[in-house]
mmCIF file of C-alpha atoms and ligand atoms in Angstrom:
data_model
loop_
_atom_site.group_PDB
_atom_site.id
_atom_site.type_symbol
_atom_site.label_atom_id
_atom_site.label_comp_id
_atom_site.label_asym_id
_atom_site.label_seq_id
_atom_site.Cartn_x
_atom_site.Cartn_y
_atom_site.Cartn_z
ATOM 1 C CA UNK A 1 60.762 78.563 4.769
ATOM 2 C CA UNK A 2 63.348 77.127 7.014
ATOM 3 C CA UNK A 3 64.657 74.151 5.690
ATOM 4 C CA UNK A 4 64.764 71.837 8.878
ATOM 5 C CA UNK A 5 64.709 69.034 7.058
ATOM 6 C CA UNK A 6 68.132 68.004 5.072
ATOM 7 C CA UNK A 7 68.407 65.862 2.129
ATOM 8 C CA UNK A 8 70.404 63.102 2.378
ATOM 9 C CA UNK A 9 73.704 63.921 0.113
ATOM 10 C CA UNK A 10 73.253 60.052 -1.653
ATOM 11 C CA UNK A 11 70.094 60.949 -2.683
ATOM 12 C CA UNK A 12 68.295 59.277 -4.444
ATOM 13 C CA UNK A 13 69.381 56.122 -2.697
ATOM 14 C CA UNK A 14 67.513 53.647 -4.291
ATOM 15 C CA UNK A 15 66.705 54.157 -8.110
ATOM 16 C CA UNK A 16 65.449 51.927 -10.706
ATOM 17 C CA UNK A 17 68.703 51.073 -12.192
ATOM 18 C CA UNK A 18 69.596 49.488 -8.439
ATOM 19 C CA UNK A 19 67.163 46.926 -8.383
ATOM 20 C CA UNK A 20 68.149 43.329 -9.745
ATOM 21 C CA UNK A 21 64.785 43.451 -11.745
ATOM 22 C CA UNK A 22 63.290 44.963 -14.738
ATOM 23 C CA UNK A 23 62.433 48.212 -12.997
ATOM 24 C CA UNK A 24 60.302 51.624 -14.341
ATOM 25 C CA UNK A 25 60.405 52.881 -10.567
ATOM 26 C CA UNK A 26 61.537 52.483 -6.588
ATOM 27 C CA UNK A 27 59.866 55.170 -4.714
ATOM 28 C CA UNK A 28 57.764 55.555 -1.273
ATOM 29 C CA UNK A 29 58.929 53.100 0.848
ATOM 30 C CA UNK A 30 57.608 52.247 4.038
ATOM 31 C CA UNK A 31 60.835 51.920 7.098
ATOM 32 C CA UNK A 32 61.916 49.850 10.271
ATOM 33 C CA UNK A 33 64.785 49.493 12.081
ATOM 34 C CA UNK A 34 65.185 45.864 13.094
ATOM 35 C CA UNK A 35 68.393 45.214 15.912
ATOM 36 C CA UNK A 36 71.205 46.764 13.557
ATOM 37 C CA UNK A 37 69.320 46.598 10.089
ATOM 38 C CA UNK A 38 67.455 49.469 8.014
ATOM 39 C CA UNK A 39 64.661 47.724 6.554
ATOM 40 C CA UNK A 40 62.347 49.102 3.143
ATOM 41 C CA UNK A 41 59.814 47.990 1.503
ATOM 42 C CA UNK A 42 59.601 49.518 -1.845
ATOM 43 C CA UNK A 43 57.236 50.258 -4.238
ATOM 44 C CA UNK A 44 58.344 48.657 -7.441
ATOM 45 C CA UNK A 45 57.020 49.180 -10.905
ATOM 46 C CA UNK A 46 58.710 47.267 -13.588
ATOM 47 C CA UNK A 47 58.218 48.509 -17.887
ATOM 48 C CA UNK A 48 54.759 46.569 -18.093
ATOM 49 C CA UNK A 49 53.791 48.529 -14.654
ATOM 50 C CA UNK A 50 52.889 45.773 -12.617
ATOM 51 C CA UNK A 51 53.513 47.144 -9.130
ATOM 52 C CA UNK A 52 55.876 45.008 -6.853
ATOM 53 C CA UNK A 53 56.387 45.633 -2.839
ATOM 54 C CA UNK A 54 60.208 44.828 -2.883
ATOM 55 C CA UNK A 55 62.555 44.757 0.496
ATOM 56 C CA UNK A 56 65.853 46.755 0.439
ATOM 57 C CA UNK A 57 68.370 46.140 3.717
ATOM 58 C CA UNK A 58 70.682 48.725 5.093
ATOM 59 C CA UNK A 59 73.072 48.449 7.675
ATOM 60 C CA UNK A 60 73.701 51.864 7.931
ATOM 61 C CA UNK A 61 70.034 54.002 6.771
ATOM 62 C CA UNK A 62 71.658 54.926 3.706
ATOM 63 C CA UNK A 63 73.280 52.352 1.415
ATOM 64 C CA UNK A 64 70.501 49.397 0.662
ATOM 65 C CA UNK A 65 70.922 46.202 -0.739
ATOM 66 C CA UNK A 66 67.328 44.867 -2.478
ATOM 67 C CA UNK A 67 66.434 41.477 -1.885
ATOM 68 C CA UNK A 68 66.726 38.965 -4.838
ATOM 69 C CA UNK A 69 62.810 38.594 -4.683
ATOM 70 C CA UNK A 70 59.971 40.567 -4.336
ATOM 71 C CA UNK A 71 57.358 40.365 -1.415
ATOM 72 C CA UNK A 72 55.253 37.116 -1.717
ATOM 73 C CA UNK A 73 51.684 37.809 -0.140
ATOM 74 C CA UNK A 74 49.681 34.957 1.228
ATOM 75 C CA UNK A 75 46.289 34.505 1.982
ATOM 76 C CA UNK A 76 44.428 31.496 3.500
ATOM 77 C CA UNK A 77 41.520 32.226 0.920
ATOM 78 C CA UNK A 78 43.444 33.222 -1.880
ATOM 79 C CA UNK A 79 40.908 33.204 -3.833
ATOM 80 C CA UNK A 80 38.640 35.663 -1.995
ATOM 81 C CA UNK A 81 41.810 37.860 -1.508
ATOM 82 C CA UNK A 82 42.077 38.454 -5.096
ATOM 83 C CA UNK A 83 38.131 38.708 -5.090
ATOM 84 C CA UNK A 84 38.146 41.584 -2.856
ATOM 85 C CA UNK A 85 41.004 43.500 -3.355
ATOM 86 C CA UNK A 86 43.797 42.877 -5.473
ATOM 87 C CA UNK A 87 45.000 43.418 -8.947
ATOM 88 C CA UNK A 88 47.687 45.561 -7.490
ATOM 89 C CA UNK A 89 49.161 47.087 -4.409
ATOM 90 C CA UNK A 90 51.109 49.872 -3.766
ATOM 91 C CA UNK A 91 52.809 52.205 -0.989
ATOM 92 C CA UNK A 92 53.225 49.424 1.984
ATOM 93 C CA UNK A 93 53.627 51.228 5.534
ATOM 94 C CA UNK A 94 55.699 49.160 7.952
ATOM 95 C CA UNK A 95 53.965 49.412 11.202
ATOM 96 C CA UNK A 96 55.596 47.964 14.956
ATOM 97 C CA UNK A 97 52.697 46.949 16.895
ATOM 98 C CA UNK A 98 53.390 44.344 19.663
ATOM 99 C CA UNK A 99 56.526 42.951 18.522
ATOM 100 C CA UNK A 100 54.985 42.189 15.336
ATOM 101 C CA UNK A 101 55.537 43.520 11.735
ATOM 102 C CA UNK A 102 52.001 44.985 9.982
ATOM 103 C CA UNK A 103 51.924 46.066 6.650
ATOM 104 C CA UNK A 104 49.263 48.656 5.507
ATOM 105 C CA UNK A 105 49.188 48.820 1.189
ATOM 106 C CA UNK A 106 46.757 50.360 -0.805
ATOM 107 C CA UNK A 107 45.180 47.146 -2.754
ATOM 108 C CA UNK A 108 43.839 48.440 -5.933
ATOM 109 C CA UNK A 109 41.436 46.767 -8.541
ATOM 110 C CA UNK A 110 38.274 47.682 -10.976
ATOM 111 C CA UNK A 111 35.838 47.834 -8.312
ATOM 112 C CA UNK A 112 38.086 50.553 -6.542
ATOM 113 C CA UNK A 113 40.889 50.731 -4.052
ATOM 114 C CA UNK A 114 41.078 49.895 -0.211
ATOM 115 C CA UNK A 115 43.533 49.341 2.902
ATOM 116 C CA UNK A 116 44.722 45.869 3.247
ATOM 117 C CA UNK A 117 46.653 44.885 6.084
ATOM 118 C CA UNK A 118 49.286 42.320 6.744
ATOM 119 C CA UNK A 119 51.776 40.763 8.813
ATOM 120 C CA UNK A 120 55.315 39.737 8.392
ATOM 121 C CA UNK A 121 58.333 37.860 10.534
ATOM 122 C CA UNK A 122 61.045 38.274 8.134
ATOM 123 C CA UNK A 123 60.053 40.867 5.785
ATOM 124 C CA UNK A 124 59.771 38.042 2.641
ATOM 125 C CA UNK A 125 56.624 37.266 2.724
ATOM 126 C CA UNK A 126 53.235 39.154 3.699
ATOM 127 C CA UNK A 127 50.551 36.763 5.321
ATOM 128 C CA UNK A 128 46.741 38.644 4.900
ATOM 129 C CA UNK A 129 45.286 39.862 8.066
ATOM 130 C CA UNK A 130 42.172 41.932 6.743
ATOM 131 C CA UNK A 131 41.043 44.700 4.447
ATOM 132 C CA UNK A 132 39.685 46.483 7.468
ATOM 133 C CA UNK A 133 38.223 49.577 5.763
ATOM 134 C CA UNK A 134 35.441 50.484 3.087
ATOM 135 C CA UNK A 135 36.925 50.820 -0.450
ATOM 136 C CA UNK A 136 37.959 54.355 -1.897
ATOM 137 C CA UNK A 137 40.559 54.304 0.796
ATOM 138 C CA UNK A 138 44.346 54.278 -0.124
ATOM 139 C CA UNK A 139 46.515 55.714 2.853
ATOM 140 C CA UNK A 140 46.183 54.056 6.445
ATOM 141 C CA UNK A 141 49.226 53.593 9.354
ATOM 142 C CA UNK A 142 48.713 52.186 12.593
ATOM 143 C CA UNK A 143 49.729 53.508 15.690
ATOM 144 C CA UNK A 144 52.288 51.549 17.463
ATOM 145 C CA UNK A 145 50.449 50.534 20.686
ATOM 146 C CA UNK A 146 47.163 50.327 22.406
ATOM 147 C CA UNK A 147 45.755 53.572 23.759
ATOM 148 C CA UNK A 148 43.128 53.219 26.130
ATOM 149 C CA UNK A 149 42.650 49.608 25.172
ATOM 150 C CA UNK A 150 42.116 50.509 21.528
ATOM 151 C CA UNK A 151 44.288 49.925 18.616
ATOM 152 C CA UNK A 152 44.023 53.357 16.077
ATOM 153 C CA UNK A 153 44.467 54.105 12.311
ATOM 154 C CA UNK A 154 44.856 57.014 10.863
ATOM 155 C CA UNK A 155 43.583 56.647 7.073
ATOM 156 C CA UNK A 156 42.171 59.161 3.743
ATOM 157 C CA UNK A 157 39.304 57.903 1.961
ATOM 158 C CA UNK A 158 38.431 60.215 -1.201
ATOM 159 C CA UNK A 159 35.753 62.516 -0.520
ATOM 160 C CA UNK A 160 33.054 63.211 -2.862
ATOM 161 C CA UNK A 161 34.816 66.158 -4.827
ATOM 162 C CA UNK A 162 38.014 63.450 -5.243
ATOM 163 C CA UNK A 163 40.003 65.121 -2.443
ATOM 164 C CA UNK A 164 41.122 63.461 0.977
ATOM 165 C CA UNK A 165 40.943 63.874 4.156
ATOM 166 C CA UNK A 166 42.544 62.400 7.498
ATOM 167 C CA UNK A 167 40.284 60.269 9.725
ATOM 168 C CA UNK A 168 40.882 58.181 12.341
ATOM 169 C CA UNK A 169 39.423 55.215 13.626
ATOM 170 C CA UNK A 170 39.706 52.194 16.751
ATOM 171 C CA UNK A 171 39.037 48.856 17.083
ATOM 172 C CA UNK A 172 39.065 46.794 20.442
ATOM 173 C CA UNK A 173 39.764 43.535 18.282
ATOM 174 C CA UNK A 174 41.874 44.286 15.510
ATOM 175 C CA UNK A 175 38.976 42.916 13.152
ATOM 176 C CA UNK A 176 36.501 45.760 13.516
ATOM 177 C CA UNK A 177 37.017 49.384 13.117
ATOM 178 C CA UNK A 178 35.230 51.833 13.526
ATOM 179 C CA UNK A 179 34.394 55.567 15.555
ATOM 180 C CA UNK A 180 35.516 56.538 12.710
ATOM 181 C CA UNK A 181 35.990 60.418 12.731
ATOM 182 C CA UNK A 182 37.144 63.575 10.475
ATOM 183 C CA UNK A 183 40.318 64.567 12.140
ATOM 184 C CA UNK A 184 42.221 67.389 9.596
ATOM 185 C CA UNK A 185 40.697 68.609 6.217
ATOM 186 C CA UNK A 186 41.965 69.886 3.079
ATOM 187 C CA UNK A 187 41.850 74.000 2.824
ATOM 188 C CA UNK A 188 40.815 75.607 0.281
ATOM 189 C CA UNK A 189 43.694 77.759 -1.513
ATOM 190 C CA UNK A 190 46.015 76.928 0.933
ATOM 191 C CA UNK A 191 49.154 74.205 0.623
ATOM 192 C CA UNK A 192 46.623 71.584 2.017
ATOM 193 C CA UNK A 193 43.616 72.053 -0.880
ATOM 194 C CA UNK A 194 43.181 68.877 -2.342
ATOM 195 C CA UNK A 195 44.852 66.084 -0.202
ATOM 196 C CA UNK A 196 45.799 65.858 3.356
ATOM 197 C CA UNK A 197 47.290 62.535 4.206
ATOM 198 C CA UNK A 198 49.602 60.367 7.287
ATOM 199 C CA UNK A 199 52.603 59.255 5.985
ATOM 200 C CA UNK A 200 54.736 57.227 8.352
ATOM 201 C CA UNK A 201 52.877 55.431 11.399
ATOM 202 C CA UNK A 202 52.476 58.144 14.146
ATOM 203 C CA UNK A 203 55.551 58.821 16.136
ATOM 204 C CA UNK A 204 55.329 59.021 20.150
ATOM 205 C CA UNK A 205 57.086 62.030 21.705
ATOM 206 C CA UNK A 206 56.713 64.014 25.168
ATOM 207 C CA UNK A 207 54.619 66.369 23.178
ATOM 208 C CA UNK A 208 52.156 63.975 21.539
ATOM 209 C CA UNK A 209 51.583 61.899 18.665
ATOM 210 C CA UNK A 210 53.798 63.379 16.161
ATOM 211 C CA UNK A 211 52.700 62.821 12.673
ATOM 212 C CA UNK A 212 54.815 63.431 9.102
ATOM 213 C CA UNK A 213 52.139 64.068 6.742
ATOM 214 C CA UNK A 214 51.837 64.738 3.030
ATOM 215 C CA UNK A 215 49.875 67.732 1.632
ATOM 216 C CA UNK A 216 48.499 68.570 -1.787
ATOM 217 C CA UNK A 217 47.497 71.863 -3.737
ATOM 218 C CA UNK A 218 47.350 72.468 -7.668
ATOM 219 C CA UNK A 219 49.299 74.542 -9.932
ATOM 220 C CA UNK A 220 49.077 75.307 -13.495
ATOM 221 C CA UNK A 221 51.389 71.919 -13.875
ATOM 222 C CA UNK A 222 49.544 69.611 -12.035
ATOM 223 C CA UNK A 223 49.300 68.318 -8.179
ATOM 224 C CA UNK A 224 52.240 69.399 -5.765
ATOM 225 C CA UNK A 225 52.964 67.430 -3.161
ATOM 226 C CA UNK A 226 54.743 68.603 0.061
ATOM 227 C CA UNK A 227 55.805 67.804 3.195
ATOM 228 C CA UNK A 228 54.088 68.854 6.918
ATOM 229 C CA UNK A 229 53.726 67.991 10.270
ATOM 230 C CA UNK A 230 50.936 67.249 12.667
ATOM 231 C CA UNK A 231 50.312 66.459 16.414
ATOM 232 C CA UNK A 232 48.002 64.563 18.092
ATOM 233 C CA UNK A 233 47.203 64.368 21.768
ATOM 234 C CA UNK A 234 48.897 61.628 23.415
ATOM 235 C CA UNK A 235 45.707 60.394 25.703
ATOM 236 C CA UNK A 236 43.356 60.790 23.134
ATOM 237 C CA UNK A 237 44.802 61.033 19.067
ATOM 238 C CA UNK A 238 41.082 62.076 18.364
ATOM 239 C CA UNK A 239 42.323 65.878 19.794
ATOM 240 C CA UNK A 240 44.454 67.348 17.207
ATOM 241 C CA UNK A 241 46.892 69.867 18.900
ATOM 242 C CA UNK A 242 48.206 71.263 15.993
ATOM 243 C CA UNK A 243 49.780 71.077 12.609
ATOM 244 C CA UNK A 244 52.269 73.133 10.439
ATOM 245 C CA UNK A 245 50.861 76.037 9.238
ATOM 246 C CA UNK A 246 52.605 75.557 6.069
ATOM 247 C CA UNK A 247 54.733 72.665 4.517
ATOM 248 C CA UNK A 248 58.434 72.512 6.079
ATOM 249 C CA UNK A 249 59.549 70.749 2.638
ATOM 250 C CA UNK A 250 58.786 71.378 -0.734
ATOM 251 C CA UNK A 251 59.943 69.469 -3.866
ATOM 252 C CA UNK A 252 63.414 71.189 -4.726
ATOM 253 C CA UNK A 253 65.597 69.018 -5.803
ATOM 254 C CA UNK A 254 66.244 67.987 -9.422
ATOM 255 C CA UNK A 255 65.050 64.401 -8.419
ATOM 256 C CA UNK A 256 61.905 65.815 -7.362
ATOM 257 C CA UNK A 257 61.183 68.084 -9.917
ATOM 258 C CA UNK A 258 61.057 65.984 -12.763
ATOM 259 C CA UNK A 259 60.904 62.296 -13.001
ATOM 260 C CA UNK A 260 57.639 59.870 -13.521
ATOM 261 C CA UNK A 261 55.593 62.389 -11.777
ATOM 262 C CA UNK A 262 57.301 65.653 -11.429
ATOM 263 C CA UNK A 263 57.011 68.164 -7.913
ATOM 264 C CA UNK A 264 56.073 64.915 -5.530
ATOM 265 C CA UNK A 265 57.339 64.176 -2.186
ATOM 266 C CA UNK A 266 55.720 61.097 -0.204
ATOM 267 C CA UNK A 267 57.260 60.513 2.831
ATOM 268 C CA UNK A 268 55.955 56.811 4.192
ATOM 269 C CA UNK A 269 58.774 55.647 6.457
ATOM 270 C CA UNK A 270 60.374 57.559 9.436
ATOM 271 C CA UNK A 271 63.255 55.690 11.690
ATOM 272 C CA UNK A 272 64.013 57.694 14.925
ATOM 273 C CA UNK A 273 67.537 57.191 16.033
ATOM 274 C CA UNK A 274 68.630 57.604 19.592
ATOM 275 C CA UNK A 275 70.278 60.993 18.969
ATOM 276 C CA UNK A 276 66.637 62.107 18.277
ATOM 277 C CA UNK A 277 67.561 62.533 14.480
ATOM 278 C CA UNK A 278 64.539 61.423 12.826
ATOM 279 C CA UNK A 279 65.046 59.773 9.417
ATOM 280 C CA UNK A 280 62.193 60.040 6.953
ATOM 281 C CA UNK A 281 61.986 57.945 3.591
ATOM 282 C CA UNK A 282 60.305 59.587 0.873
ATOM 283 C CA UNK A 283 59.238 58.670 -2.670
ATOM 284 C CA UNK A 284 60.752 61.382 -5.241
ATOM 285 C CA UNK A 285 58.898 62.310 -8.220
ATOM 286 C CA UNK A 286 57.191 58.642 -7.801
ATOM 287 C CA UNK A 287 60.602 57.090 -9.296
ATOM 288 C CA UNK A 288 63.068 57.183 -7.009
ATOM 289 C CA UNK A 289 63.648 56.643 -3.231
ATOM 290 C CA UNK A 290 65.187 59.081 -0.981
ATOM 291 C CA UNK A 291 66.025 60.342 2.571
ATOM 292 C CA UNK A 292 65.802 63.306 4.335
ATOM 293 C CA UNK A 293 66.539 64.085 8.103
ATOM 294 C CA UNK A 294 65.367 66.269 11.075
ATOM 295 C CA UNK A 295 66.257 66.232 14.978
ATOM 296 C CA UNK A 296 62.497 65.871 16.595
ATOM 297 C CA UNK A 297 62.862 68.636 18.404
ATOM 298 C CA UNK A 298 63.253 70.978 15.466
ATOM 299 C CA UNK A 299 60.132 68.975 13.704
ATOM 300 C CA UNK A 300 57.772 69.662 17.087
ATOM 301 C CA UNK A 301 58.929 73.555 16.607
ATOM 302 C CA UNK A 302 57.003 73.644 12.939
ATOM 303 C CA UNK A 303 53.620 72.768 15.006
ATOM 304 C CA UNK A 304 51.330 75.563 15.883
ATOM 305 C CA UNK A 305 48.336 75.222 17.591
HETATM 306 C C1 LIG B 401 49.262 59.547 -4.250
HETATM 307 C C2 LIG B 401 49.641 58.080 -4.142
HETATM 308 C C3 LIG B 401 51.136 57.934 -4.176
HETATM 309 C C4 LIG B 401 51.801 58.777 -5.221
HETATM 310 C C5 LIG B 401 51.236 60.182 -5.224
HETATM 311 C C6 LIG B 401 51.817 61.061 -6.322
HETATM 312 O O1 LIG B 401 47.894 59.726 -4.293
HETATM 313 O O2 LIG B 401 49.076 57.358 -5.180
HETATM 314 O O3 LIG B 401 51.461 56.604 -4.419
HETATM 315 O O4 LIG B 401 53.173 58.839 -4.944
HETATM 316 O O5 LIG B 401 49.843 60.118 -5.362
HETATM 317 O O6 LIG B 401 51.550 60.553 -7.600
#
């Protein structure tokens, strides 16, 4: 396996000793680039393991400063928010749609997990827009504009067997979604058995819809989570052109292997520069944050049809 994809040398960048809280874990955080500033927003776990969606600014992509605060959500209903969704939420997506800031999460509680979607101005607080998906869903992005008068997410709700899937769906309103459609499955036996998943919001290139996806098999030791990449077509994101046969990144480093949960690598934020270098934030061994980059062009090369 080529490795087209380098680490960044300050890796991890963010770890749990960095934050200005009591902190367990900083890992798969979801990326912007606002003007001049590097923005995260982390998934935070502090020693009771309450989960926390924490901002961390950069002005150069590498060295972050964290916020004093965490994320405050609002809701106009609070009430009903916490009714149907939320005891905790986890792994928020920054999406650019429209000049505006959505946040996808995973909102977890007893009665199962589901997308919730937000909105932010200044990356402090989190205002509710919707949970605009059945529950035993976990993993959604937007795309970041329109497409044939249709906004799209691509999202992995658990299967029957417990595995997951990538489907997409549109909505003409923002409020309703729905042609909701099977669009890459797990493999049996191959690097993509158990979990198939979008991790940043799609990315828009000359070739299509580039997507940075995460892919799960087994081992003896547990779930291993690597690294892939897909493309969609750019007229219609329902036609899949083609993915990487294998995973282009695999966890190696020590930060990977072992930590909370050893062998993971969740990429959920990817910042393209205008060199074409494409950053991509990943969580590490859910406990610490990290960065790894690629030129696009190399990434596109991994895709076969
Ligand atoms: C996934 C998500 C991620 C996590 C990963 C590895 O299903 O829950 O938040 O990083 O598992 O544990």
């Amino acid at each position: 396996m080529k490795n087209i994809l380098k680490r960044c040398l300050k890796n991890p960048l963010i770890k749990p000793e960095d934050m200005p809280m009591d902190c367990f874990a900083v890992y798969n955080g979801g990326a912007v680039k606002v003007g001049n500033e590097y923005i995260v927003m982390l998934r935070v776990e502090n020693s009771s393991r309450r989960q926390f969606a924490w901002v961390a600014r950069s002005q150069d992509g590498i060295n972050f400063e964290p916020d004093p605060q965490p994320v405050r959500f609002t809701a106009e209903d609070m009430d009903s928010y916490n009714k149907n969704a939320c005891k905790s939420w986890y792994d928020p997506r920054i999406n650019a749609l429209e000049g505006k800031y959505y946040i996808t999460y995973a909102a977890s509680s007893e009665n199962g997990c589901r997308i919730g979607l937000g909105k932010t101005n200044d990356f402090k607080t989190v205002e509710h827009v919707s949970f605009p998906l059945h529950v035993s869903n976990r993993n959604a992005v937007l795309f970041p504009e329109k497409i044939n008068g249709k906004y799209l997410m691509l999202h992995r709700p658990l299967s029957s067997r417990g595995d997951g899937n990538i489907w997409i769906s549109d909505s003409a309103d923002f409020q309703y979604w729905g042609n909701t459609e099977l669009l890459v499955k797990c493999r049996s036996g191959l690097w993509d058995s158990l979990k198939i998943g979008a991790g940043p919001p799609p990315i828009k290139t000359n070739a299509g819809w580039l997507v940075i996806i995460h892919a799960v098999s087994g081992t003896c030791a547990g779930h291993y989570y690597t690294v892939g990449t897909l493309l969609l077509d750019l007229d219609n994101p329902y036609r899949v052109i083609g993915k990487s046969p294998g995973c282009i990144m695999r966890p190696e480093a020590e930060y990977e292997q072992t930590g909370f949960v050893p062998n993971v690598i969740f990429p959920t934020g990817a910042i393209l520069e205008s060199d074409q270098t494409l950053k991509i934030y990943y969580g590490a061994a859910d406990n610490y944050q990290c960065l790894a980059e690629a030129h696009l062009e190399d990434l596109l090369a991994t895709i076969k049809s």
